XYZ file of C-alpha atoms in Angstrom:
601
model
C 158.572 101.269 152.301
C 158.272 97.404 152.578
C 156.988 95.185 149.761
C 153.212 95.664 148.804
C 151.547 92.645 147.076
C 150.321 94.017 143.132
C 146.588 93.447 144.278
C 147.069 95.696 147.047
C 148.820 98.033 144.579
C 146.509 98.028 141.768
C 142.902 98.066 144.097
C 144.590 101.184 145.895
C 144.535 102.386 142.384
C 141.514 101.583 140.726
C 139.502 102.870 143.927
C 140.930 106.270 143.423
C 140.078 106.386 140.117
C 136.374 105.013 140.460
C 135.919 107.243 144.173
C 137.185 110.338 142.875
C 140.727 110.587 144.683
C 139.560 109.693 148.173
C 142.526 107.578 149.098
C 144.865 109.297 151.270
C 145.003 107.039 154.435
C 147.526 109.112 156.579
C 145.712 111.983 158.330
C 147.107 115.558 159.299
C 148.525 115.617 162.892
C 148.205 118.806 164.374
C 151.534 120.790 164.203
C 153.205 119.571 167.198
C 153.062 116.191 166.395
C 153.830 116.776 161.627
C 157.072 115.878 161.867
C 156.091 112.274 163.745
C 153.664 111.918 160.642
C 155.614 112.907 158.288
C 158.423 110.306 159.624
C 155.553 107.317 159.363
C 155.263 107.902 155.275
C 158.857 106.206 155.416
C 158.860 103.161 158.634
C 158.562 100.415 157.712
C 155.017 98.332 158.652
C 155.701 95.244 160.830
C 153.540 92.265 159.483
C 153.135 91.123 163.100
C 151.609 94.689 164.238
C 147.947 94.505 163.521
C 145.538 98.231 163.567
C 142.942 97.967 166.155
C 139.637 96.792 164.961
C 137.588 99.633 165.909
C 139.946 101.979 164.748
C 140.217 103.963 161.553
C 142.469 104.330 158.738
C 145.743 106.757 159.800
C 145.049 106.245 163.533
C 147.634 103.405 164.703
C 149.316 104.890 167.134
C 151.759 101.481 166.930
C 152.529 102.234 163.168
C 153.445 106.111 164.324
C 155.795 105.342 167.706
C 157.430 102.591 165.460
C 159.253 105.888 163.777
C 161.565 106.385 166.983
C 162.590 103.122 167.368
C 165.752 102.580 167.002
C 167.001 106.018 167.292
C 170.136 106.442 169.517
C 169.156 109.683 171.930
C 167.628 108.839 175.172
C 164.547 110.563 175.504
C 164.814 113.524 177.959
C 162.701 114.291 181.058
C 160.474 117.188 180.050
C 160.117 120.319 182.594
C 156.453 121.269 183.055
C 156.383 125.015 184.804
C 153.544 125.639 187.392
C 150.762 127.769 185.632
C 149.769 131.158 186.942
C 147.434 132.294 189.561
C 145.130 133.449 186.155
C 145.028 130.357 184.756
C 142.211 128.667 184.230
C 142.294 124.407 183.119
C 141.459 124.179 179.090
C 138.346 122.283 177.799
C 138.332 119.881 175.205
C 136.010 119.289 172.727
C 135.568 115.722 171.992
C 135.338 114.688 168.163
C 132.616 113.153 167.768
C 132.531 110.584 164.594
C 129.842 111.531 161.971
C 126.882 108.724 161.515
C 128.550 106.659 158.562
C 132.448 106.825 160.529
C 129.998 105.311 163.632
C 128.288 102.540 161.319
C 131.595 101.902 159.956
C 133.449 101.349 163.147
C 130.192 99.185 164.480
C 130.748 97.024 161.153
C 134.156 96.309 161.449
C 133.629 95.232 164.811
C 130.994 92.686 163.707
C 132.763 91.553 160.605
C 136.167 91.271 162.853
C 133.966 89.271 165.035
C 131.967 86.943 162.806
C 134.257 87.112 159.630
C 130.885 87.868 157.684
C 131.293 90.908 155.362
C 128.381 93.516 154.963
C 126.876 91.856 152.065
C 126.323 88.163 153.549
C 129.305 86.725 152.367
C 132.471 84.898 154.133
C 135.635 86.246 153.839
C 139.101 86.275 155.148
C 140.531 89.817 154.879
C 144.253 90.176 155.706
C 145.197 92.379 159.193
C 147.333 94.482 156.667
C 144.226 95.967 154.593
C 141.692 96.786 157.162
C 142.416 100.029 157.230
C 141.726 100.246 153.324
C 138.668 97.402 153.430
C 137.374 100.271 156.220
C 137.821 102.908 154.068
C 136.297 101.434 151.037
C 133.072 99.746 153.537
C 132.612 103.585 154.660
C 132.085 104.629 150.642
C 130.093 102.024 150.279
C 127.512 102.866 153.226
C 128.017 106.510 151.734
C 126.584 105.842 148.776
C 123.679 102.935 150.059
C 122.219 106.259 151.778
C 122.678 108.304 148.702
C 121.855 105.814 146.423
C 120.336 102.629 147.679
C 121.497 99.416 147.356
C 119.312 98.315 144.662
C 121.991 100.248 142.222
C 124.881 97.889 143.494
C 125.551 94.454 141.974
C 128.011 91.864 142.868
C 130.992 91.343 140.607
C 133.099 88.200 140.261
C 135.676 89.598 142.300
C 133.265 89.975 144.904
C 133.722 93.836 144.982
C 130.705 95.812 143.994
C 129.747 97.561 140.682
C 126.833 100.500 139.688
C 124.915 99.268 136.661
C 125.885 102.297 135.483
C 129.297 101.245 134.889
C 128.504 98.240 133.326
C 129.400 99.299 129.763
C 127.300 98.777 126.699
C 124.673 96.783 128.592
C 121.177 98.493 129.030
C 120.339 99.908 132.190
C 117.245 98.658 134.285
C 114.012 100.670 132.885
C 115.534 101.637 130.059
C 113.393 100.294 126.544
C 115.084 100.764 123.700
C 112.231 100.068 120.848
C 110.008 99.388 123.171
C 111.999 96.454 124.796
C 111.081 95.441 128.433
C 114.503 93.161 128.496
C 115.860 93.760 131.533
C 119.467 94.118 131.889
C 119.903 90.863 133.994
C 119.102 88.808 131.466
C 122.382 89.601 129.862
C 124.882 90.010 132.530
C 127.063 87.224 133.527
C 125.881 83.876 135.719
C 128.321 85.927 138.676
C 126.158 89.010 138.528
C 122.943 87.570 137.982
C 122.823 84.578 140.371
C 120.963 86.364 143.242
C 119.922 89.782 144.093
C 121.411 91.754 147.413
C 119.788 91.969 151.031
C 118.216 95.044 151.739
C 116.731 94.337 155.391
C 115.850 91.123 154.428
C 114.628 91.918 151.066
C 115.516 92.036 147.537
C 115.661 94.654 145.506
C 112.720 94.935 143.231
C 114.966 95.073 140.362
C 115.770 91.841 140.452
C 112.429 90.273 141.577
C 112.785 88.272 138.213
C 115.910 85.858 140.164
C 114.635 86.483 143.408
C 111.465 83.668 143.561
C 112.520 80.614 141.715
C 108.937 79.722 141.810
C 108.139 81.986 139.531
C 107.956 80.988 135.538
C 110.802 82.447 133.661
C 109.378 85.165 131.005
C 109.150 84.433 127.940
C 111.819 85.648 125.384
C 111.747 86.277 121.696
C 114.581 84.808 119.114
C 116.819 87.995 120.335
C 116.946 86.362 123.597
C 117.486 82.654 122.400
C 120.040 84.012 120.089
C 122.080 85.716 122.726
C 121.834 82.512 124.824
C 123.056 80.309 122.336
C 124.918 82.868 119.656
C 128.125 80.343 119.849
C 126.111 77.228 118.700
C 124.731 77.634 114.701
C 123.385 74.257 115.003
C 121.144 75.156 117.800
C 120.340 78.305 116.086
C 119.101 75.948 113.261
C 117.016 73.964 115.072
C 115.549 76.779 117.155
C 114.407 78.300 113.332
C 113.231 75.128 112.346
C 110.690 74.811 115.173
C 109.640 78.461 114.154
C 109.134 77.683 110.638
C 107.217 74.862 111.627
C 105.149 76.597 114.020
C 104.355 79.536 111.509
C 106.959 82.005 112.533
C 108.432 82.543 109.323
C 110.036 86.292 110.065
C 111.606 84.588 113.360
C 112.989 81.389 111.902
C 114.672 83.985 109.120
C 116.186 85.900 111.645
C 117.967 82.671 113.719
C 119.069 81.306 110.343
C 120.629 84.571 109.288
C 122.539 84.573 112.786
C 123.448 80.883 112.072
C 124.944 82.066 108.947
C 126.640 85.039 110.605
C 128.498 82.589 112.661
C 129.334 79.798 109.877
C 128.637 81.311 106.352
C 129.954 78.308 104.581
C 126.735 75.769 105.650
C 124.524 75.371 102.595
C 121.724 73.717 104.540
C 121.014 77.056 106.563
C 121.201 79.272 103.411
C 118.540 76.402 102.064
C 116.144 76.416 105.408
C 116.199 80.511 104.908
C 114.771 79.840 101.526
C 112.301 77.509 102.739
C 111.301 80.373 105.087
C 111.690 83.324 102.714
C 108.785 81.325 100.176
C 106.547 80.915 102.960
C 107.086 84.972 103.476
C 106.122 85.037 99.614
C 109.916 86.794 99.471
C 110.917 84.380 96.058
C 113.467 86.289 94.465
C 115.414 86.429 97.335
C 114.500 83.056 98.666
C 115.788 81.790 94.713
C 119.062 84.213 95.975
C 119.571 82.149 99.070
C 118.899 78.561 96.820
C 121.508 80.298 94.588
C 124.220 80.476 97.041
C 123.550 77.641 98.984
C 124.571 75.504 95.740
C 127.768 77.752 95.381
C 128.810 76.291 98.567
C 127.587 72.474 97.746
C 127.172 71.871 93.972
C 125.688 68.729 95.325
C 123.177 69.800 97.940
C 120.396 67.613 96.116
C 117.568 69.396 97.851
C 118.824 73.021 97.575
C 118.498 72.032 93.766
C 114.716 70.912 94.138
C 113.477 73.842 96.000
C 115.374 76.160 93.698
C 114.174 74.293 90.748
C 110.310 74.708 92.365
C 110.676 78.387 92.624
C 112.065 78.710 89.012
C 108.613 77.110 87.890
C 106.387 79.750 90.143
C 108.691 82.499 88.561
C 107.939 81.107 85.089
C 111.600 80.044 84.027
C 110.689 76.269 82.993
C 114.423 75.676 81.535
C 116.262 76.369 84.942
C 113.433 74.660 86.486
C 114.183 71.232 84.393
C 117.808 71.260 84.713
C 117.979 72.125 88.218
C 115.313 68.906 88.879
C 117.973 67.016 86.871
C 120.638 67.744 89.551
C 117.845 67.138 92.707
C 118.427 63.530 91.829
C 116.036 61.430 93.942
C 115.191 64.643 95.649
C 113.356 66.143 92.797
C 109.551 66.449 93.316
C 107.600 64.210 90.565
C 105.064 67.049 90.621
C 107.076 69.957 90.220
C 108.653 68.409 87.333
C 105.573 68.134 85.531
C 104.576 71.710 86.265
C 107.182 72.977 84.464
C 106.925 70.826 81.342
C 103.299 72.213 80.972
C 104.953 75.613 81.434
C 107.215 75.425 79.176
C 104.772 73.980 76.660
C 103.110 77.239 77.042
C 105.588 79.594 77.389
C 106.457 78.852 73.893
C 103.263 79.140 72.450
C 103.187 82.403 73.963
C 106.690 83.538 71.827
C 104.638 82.479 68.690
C 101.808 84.140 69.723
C 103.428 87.423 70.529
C 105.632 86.788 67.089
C 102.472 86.849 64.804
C 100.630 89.733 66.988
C 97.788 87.441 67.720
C 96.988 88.811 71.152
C 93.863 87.153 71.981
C 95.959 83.473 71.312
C 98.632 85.344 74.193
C 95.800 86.328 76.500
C 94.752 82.010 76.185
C 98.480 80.716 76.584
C 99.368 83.177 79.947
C 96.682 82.135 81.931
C 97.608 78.860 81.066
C 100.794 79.319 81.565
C 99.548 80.779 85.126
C 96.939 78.383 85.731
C 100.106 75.424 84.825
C 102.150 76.863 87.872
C 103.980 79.817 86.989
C 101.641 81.778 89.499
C 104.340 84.339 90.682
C 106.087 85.152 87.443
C 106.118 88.465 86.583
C 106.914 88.312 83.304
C 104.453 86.282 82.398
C 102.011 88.248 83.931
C 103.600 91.783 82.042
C 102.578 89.650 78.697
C 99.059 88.947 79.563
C 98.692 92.596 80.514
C 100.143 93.892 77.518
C 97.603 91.525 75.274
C 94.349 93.077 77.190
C 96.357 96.543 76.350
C 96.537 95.593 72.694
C 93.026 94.818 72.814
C 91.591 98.029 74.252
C 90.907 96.001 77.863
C 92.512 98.553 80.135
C 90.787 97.357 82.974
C 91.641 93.974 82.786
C 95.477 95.296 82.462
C 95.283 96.906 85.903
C 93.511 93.960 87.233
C 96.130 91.616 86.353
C 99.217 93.989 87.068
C 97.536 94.192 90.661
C 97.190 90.380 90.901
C 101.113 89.647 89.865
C 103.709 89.728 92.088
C 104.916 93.380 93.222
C 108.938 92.747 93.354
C 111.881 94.896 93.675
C 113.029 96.595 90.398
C 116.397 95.889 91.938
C 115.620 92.547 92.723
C 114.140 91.899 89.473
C 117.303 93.008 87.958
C 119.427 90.880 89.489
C 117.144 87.889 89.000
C 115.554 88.458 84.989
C 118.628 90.415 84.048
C 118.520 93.857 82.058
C 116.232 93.064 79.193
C 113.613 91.136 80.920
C 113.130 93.909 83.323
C 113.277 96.450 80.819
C 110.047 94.320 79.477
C 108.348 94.350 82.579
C 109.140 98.240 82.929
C 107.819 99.082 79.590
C 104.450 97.138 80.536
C 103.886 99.002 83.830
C 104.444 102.189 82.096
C 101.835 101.674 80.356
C 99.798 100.387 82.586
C 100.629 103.395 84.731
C 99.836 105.537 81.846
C 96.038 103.814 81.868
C 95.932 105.117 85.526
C 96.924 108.286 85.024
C 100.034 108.101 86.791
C 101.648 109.991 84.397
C 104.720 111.193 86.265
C 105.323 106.851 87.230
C 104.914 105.922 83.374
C 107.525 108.676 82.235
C 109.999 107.304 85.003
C 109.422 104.147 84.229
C 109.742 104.039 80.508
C 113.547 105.556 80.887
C 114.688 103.329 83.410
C 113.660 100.343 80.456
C 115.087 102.260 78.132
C 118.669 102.219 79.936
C 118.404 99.396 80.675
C 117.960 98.204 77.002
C 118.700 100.978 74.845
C 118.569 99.208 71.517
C 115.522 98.285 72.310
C 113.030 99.582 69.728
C 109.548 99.447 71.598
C 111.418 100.974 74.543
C 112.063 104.187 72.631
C 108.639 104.201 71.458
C 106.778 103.709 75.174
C 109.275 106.687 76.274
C 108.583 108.869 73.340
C 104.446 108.429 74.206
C 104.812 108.870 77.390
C 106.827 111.738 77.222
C 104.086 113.395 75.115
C 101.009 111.999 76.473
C 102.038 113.720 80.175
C 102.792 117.006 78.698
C 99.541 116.985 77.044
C 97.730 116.323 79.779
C 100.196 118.563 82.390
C 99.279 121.908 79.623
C 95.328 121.001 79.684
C 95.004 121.086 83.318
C 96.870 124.224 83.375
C 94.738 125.855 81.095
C 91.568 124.007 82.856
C 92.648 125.887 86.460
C 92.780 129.213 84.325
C 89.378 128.859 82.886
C 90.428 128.462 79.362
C 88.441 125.621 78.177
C 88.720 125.602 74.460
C 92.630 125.492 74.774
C 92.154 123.296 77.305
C 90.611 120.962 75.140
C 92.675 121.208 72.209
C 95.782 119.986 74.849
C 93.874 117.192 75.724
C 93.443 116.444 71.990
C 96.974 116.582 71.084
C 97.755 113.730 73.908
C 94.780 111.700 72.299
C 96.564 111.524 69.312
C 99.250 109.674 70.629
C 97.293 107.464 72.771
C 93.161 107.358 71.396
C 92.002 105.515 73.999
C 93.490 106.667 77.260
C 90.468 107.083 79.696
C 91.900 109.805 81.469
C 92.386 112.646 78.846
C 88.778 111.703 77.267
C 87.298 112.118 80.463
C 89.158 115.036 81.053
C 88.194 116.423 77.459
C 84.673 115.146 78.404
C 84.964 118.216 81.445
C 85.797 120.439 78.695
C 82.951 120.123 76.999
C 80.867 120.364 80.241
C 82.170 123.565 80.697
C 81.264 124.909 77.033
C 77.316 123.636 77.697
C 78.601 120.795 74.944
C 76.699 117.999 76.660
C 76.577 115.510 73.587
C 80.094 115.670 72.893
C 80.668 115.449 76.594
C 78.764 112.237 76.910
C 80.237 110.693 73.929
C 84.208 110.993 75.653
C 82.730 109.425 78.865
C 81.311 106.749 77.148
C 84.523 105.820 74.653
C 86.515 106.063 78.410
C 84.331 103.563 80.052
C 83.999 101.679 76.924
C 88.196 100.694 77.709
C 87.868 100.937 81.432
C 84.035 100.522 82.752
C 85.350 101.264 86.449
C 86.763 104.747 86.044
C 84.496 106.612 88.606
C 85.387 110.132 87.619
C 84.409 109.562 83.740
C 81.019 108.448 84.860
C 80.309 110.413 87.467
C 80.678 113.518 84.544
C 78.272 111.668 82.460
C 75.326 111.258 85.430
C 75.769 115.207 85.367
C 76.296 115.324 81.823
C 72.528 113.590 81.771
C 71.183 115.561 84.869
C 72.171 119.028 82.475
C 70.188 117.837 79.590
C 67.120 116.160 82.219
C 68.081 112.627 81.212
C 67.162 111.690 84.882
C 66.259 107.841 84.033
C 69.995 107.523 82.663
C 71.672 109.950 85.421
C 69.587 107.131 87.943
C 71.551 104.154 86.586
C 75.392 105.731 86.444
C 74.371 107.311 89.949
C 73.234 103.757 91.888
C 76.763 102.280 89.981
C 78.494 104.930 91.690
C 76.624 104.935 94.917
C 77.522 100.958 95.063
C 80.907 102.151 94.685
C 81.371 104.396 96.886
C 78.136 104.265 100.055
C 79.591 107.513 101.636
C 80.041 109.929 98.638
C 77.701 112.898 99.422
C 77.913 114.403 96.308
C 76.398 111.033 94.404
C 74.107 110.521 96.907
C 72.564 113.981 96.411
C 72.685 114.013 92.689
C 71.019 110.477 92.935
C 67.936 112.033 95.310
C 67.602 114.616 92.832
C 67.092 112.336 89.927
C 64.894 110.459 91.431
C 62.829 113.025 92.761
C 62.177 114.648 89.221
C 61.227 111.019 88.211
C 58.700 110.502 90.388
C 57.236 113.712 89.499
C 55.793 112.281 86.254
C 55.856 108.383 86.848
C 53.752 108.691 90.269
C 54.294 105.289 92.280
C 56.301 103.638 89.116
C 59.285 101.624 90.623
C 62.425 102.995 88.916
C 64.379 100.024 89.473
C 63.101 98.069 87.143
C 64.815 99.999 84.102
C 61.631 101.396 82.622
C 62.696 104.868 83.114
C 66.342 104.759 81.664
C 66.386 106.902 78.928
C 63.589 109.223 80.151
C 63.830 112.682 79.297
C 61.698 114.925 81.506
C 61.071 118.255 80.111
């Protein structure tokens, strides 16, 4: 066979692979004429001899009578014998083409005719590969009609592709986490430039190219990123307008790709810092400071806004020698926060030294008040004084006002033994609660994390024995065995007197036995250390209703009922007193506190 260009060699190729196998161009003669076919595999093509245009592949006759060229023999005069006096003439069936062979042939035609292709663009095709441009324009009409043309985009080569053998890249429709993007947006300027005639329309599925008058849609960071992923300065920028626009989580996300692309710029580890504080994220906005100084030791302003979160996280030494470094950048302000911060932090270490916890309770919110109004450790001291104190509600209101950070965070950042510290104080706290199970886990993490550490032992050992206690007397509560019951409540009391939660459970206890007095007397030393505990008060309103107290079962009821607007129970216990009141005061407003203490009989 003659030379064949590598194009022609390689599309010949990559058709049958994409088409299923549909590329054999030389069709079965019938048997007279297989050998003639067979012989036209071999001949040579003349470059001069051009196919007919309306004719399809395998049917040029010229390419086929070119086999007995050249051969020596004269071709002999055949003998036809006269048929019989039974014979009758033969009738042919014409083949007809099929529908899509017809459209094809009436294609070629006009493309041979206007040198247009089917898809509105100008192209020169060489005489030598019509009969494979026909084959491949009669697949394509196949599939339009099985199909439509809205699934066929045009490729740089100018051959067509499916979407759906585009790769990776989403498919039109699809929404992957509830993404409308379509799959335009990301293909290439070739594929995307404008949409394919379908009768002299576009295909809806590219209405977003198709009117230029229309306003592009507007795309989130993910968009802007993939648009400009090459350029980290741009990236920059774009976050900057974010963060000044109040789009913290977005401007994090286009400095992290920024980063991802040149991890060695300390000013977009810096910005990310700026945006992770506004986020209230500090620890890992300090992180960011942190590294973005490992790259530039110098980076004067990295060093102020790392020295301004130290003072927020109450560590006033960092703070002071990392303004030192900001040089002129350091902020006059700041600086002075943390002097007053440190002034107090120390008079909190004496304080804590001598035991004198209502001196610690003064310096922490000072401390606070000073600047320090995200450090956690500061805030673990000033819970453990109101602790000390027998304030357990104003523990759990300042543990809920501190910063709620990452245990693994704080690790990193305050080291082992200040987070042990800060354990050991939410154990406790958590202990207050009655989260039993949190104070247990909470009091061995601290004390792995600083095993010589005395108090940690302790706070494990109590809350060890504190949760058993209680775990037994509810066990024995469920079972109806109320004296036991108490006497495992007891045991837990004894290592912690004044834990709300086992004296108002012992206060049920006593319910149960008809022991009203005693009963009343637990609620009141559990609201005496934490006045908000609803279930401890709620038991002494019944407590008072059993014994026809109703005046004093009025007060803890309206408490409770300003609480809590939608608790049934209260609100029929608080009818109920106040019915039996009225009884015997007549018209007497009860609101006034004349009838607390009232016994009715």
């Amino acid at each position: 066979m003659g030379d064949i260009s590598p194009e022609k060699k390689s599309g010949c190729g990559l058709l049958t692979a994409v088409f299923g196998g549909r590329g054999s161009w030389t069709r079965k003669l019938p048997s007279s004429g297989y050998a003639e076919a067979s012989s036209a595999k071999n001949a040579t093509r003349s470059p001069d001899v051009a196919a007919p245009k309306t004719q399809k592949a395998g049917h040029n006759p010229e390419v086929l009578e070119s086999s007995n060229l050249g051969k020596d023999k004269k071709p002999v005069d055949r003998i036809i014998p006269r048929p019989g006096q039974n014979y009758s003439k033969p009738v042919y069936q014409q083949h007809q083409p099929s529908s899509a062979q017809q459209q094809n042939q009436a294609r070629n035609e006009a493309a041979a005719a206007t040198g247009q292709t089917g898809y509105g663009q100008a192209r020169k095709v060489p005489q030598t590969a019509l009969e494979i441009s026909g084959e491949l324009e009669s697949m394509i009409s196949d599939h339009q009609k099985s199909k439509g043309a809205a699934s066929l985009v045009r490729a740089s080569s100018s051959n067509v592709m499916l979407y759906g053998n585009l790769g990776n890249l989403r498919q039109p429709g699809d929404a992957d986490n509830g993404s409308s993007a379509n799959v335009l947006d990301y293909l290439p300027r070739t594929a995307t430039e404008e949409p394919l005639p379908i009768n002299g329309k576009y295909s809806p599925t590219t209405k977003n190219v198709a009117n230029k008058n229309e306003e592009p849609e507007k795309k989130g960071p993910f968009c802007r990123v993939v648009s400009t992923r090459m350029d980290p300065e741009q990236l920059k920028i774009l976050g900057n307008e974010d963060y000044k626009n109040g789009k913290f989580a977005e401007a994090v996300a286009l400095y992290d790709a920024a980063i991802a692309i040149d991890p060695n710029k300390a000013s977009y580890r810096s910005n990310k810092s700026a945006a992770l504080t506004a986020m209230g994220k500090l620890l890992e906005a300090a992180f960011e400071c942190r590294e973005a100084i490992r790259i530039d030791p110098f980076y004067q302003r990295a060093h102020n806004r790392l020295a301004t979160l130290y003072v927020r996280l109450g560590e006033a030494e960092r703070a002071v020698y990392h303004f030192k470094q900001a040089g002129s950048d350091a902020d006059p302000d700041a600086m002075n926060k943390a002097q007053k911060v440190q002034i107090h932090l120390n008079k909190c270490t004496e304080a804590k030294t001598r035991r004198d916890w209502n001196s610690l309770l003064k310096e922490t919110s000072q401390a606070i008040a000073a600047g320090a109004d995200s450090a956690p450790l500061i805030f673990a001291l000033r819970a453990e004084a109101l602790l000390k104190l027998n304030r357990q509600q104003g523990a759990i209101e300042t543990m809920m006002k501190g910063p709620n950070f990452n245990i693994d965070e704080c690790k990193k950042f305050f080291g082992p033994f200040g987070s042990a510290s800060l354990l050991l104080v939410h154990a406790q706290v958590d202990m207050v609660e009655g989260r039993f199970d949190d104070a247990v886990s909470a009091a061995e993490l601290a004390s792995r994390l600083d095993p010589n550490n005395r108090e940690a032992n302790i706070v494990l050992r109590k809350t060890r024995a504190v949760a058993t206690a209680r775990s037994n007397g509810n066990k024995l509560f469920k079972t109806g065995k109320y004296p036991d019951a108490c006497s495992a409540y007891e045991e837990g009391l004894n290592h912690d007197p004044h834990n709300a939660v086992l004296l108002s459970n012992r206060a049920a206890c006593w319910s149960r036995l008809s022991q009203y007095d005693k009963a009343i007397e637990d609620c009141n030393a559990s609201l005496n250390v934490r006045p908000s505990y609803s279930k401890a008060r709620l038991r002494r309103a019944d407590c008072y209703a059993k014994i026809k107290n109703w005046g004093a079962c009025v007060q803890d009821c309206e408490v409770l009922i300003r609480e809590n607007p939608d608790d049934e129970e209260v609100g029929r216990l608080l009818k109920e007193a106040k019915g039996h009141l009225k009884q015997h005061l007549g018209n007497q407003d009860l609101s006034n506190g004349h009838a607390a203490g009232m016994v009715v009989t």
